[in-house]
Tab-separated table of C-alpha atoms in Angstrom:
chain	number	residue	atom	x	y	z
A	1	THR	CA	-14.008	-25.673	-35.341
A	2	ILE	CA	-17.246	-23.882	-34.804
A	3	TYR	CA	-15.364	-20.617	-34.622
A	4	GLY	CA	-14.940	-20.885	-38.400
A	5	PRO	CA	-12.153	-21.172	-41.009
A	6	ARG	CA	-8.993	-19.102	-40.622
A	7	PHE	CA	-10.131	-16.293	-42.904
A	8	ILE	CA	-13.289	-15.785	-40.681
A	9	GLN	CA	-11.171	-15.979	-37.560
A	10	LYS	CA	-8.783	-13.320	-38.936
A	11	TRP	CA	-11.742	-11.020	-39.891
A	12	ASP	CA	-13.149	-11.289	-36.377
A	13	ILE	CA	-9.836	-10.536	-34.697
A	14	GLU	CA	-9.037	-7.711	-37.088
A	15	LYS	CA	-12.509	-5.990	-36.528
A	16	THR	CA	-12.028	-6.291	-32.703
A	17	LEU	CA	-8.519	-4.913	-32.891
A	18	LYS	CA	-9.742	-1.918	-34.986
A	19	ILE	CA	-12.266	-1.063	-32.299
A	20	PHE	CA	-9.464	-1.393	-29.621
A	21	ASN	CA	-7.261	0.970	-31.722
A	22	LEU	CA	-9.984	3.540	-32.098
A	23	LEU	CA	-10.462	3.660	-28.390
A	24	GLY	CA	-6.776	4.092	-28.055
A	25	LEU	CA	-6.213	0.709	-26.348
A	26	LYS	CA	-3.779	-1.988	-26.978
A	27	MET	CA	-5.356	-5.449	-27.305
A	28	ARG	CA	-3.107	-7.825	-25.326
A	29	SER	CA	-5.792	-10.441	-24.203
A	30	TRP	CA	-8.570	-12.463	-25.889
A	31	ARG	CA	-11.451	-14.845	-25.051
A	32	THR	CA	-12.559	-16.933	-27.972
A	33	HIS	CA	-16.234	-17.147	-28.652
A	34	CYS	CA	-17.858	-20.407	-27.165
A	35	TYR	CA	-14.316	-21.508	-26.119
A	36	ALA	CA	-13.863	-22.562	-29.739
A	37	GLY	CA	-10.282	-21.474	-30.359
A	38	ASP	CA	-7.924	-23.795	-32.287
A	39	GLU	CA	-4.394	-23.713	-33.728
A	40	ASN	CA	-5.489	-21.157	-36.417
A	41	THR	CA	-6.913	-18.749	-33.589
A	42	TYR	CA	-3.653	-18.951	-31.612
A	43	ASP	CA	-1.424	-18.417	-34.688
A	44	LEU	CA	-3.501	-15.436	-35.712
A	45	LEU	CA	-3.625	-13.955	-32.149
A	46	GLY	CA	0.197	-14.238	-32.040
A	47	GLU	CA	0.509	-12.527	-35.347
A	48	PHE	CA	-1.687	-9.536	-33.899
A	49	GLY	CA	0.431	-9.401	-30.691
A	50	VAL	CA	-1.904	-10.941	-28.349
A	51	LYS	CA	-0.080	-12.590	-25.421
A	52	PHE	CA	-2.922	-13.851	-23.112
A	53	ILE	CA	-6.119	-15.902	-23.723
A	54	SER	CA	-8.876	-17.156	-21.458
A	55	ASP	CA	-10.863	-19.589	-23.563
A	56	GLY	CA	-10.789	-22.789	-21.534
A	57	ARG	CA	-12.322	-24.137	-18.498
A	58	THR	CA	-11.239	-26.408	-15.570
A	59	LYS	CA	-13.234	-27.866	-12.794
A	60	ARG	CA	-12.265	-25.455	-9.946
A	61	LYS	CA	-8.500	-26.011	-10.615
A	62	PHE	CA	-6.336	-22.962	-11.307
A	63	LYS	CA	-4.367	-23.627	-14.458
A	64	VAL	CA	-2.118	-21.381	-16.563
A	65	ILE	CA	-0.036	-22.772	-19.409
A	66	ASN	CA	2.176	-21.161	-22.067
A	67	ASN	CA	1.654	-22.461	-25.581
A	68	GLY	CA	3.394	-20.906	-28.556
A	69	GLY	CA	4.152	-17.588	-26.803
A	70	ILE	CA	0.586	-17.183	-25.574
A	71	THR	CA	-0.341	-17.607	-21.887
A	72	HIS	CA	-3.552	-19.543	-21.471
A	73	VAL	CA	-5.436	-18.696	-18.133
A	74	TYR	CA	-8.353	-21.164	-17.529
A	75	ILE	CA	-11.738	-20.133	-16.060
A	76	THR	CA	-12.311	-21.934	-12.833
A	77	THR	CA	-15.963	-21.114	-12.045
A	78	LEU	CA	-19.304	-21.828	-13.625
A	79	THR	CA	-19.855	-19.641	-16.533
A	80	ASP	CA	-22.887	-17.461	-17.214
A	81	GLU	CA	-23.958	-18.773	-20.603
A	82	TYR	CA	-27.110	-20.338	-19.044
A	83	ILE	CA	-28.649	-16.973	-18.059
A	84	ARG	CA	-31.626	-16.182	-20.207
A	85	TYR	CA	-33.735	-13.130	-20.808
A	86	LYS	CA	-36.848	-13.019	-18.555
A	87	ARG	CA	-36.414	-16.640	-17.353
A	88	LYS	CA	-36.403	-15.899	-13.681
A	89	GLU	CA	-36.454	-19.546	-12.440
A	90	ILE	CA	-33.519	-20.649	-14.669
A	91	ASN	CA	-31.617	-17.621	-13.740
A	92	ASN	CA	-32.171	-17.994	-10.024
A	93	GLN	CA	-31.019	-21.676	-10.285
A	94	TRP	CA	-27.879	-20.521	-12.017
A	95	LYS	CA	-27.253	-17.813	-9.512
A	96	SER	CA	-27.686	-20.234	-6.617
A	97	ARG	CA	-25.308	-22.725	-8.119
A	98	PHE	CA	-22.849	-20.159	-9.069
A	99	MET	CA	-22.589	-18.585	-5.647
A	100	GLN	CA	-22.303	-21.918	-3.906
A	101	ASP	CA	-19.510	-22.871	-6.269
A	102	LEU	CA	-17.815	-19.513	-5.626
A	103	LYS	CA	-18.031	-19.807	-1.904
A	104	THR	CA	-16.613	-23.410	-2.167
A	105	GLN	CA	-13.624	-22.120	-4.074
A	106	ILE	CA	-13.164	-19.205	-1.584
A	107	LYS	CA	-12.814	-21.697	1.285
A	108	LYS	CA	-10.037	-23.513	-0.446
A	109	GLU	CA	-8.205	-20.012	-0.806
A	110	LYS	CA	-7.140	-20.829	-4.464
A	111	PRO	CA	-6.978	-18.412	-7.395
A	112	ILE	CA	-10.366	-17.925	-9.098
A	113	VAL	CA	-10.855	-16.944	-12.613
A	114	LEU	CA	-14.368	-15.708	-13.533
A	115	ALA	CA	-16.197	-15.134	-16.894
A	116	LEU	CA	-19.147	-12.876	-16.228
A	117	HIS	CA	-20.426	-11.167	-19.428
A	118	PRO	CA	-21.946	-7.631	-18.999
A	119	MET	CA	-24.993	-8.415	-21.106
A	120	ASN	CA	-25.752	-11.541	-19.051
A	121	MET	CA	-25.203	-9.695	-15.720
A	122	ALA	CA	-27.656	-7.004	-16.872
A	123	MET	CA	-30.144	-9.652	-17.835
A	124	LEU	CA	-29.910	-11.527	-14.571
A	125	ASP	CA	-30.558	-8.715	-12.277
A	126	ASN	CA	-29.198	-5.474	-13.479
A	127	PHE	CA	-25.672	-6.229	-12.125
A	128	LYS	CA	-26.837	-6.926	-8.432
A	129	THR	CA	-25.170	-10.457	-8.569
A	130	PHE	CA	-21.975	-8.930	-10.106
A	131	LYS	CA	-21.779	-6.496	-7.269
A	132	GLU	CA	-22.406	-9.370	-4.776
A	133	VAL	CA	-19.593	-11.389	-6.223
A	134	ILE	CA	-17.162	-8.517	-6.147
A	135	LYS	CA	-18.029	-7.605	-2.480
A	136	LEU	CA	-17.650	-11.318	-1.488
A	137	LEU	CA	-14.185	-11.643	-3.187
A	138	LYS	CA	-13.131	-8.312	-1.574
A	139	LYS	CA	-14.464	-9.366	1.859
A	140	SER	CA	-12.510	-12.657	1.410
A	141	ASN	CA	-9.318	-10.744	0.683
A	142	TYR	CA	-9.028	-11.738	-2.944
A	143	LYS	CA	-6.796	-9.542	-5.069
A	144	PHE	CA	-8.082	-8.617	-8.470
A	145	ARG	CA	-5.688	-9.055	-11.419
A	146	LYS	CA	-5.809	-8.392	-15.100
A	147	LEU	CA	-5.370	-11.327	-17.375
A	148	CYS	CA	-2.154	-9.914	-18.658
A	149	GLU	CA	-0.688	-10.116	-15.221
A	150	PHE	CA	-0.498	-13.962	-15.278
A	151	LYS	CA	2.794	-15.305	-16.616
């Protein structure tokens, strides 16, 4: 896996867990880097008490499965990994495709799972698109849920 061998994954999960603990938070959910989780990832997350993961994508179809005590919630929209620093044309293309895809999903009145990274939303347009997305979902009567609420 591109995520690395078990000992690297364990180190990554432990350092993340340490930060959560320092902040007084309980880590119950996870999203693997580059959607690169494997059986080592899921075994380790289970050992650390993680119950929910969102590291898979589907083509606009809401999907939740339980595997080995971990609930997998799949991302249903285009993801933001194509956003680039100071690449206005590429970023505008992504935004146009993303918003069209989102509006199509809203019309179908199905659950939507987003993956919008803070750093990418800042690079894109200082969170303007993120705010647009939230307003559009609220206007469309979508309810917002935490990953840990899916069972």
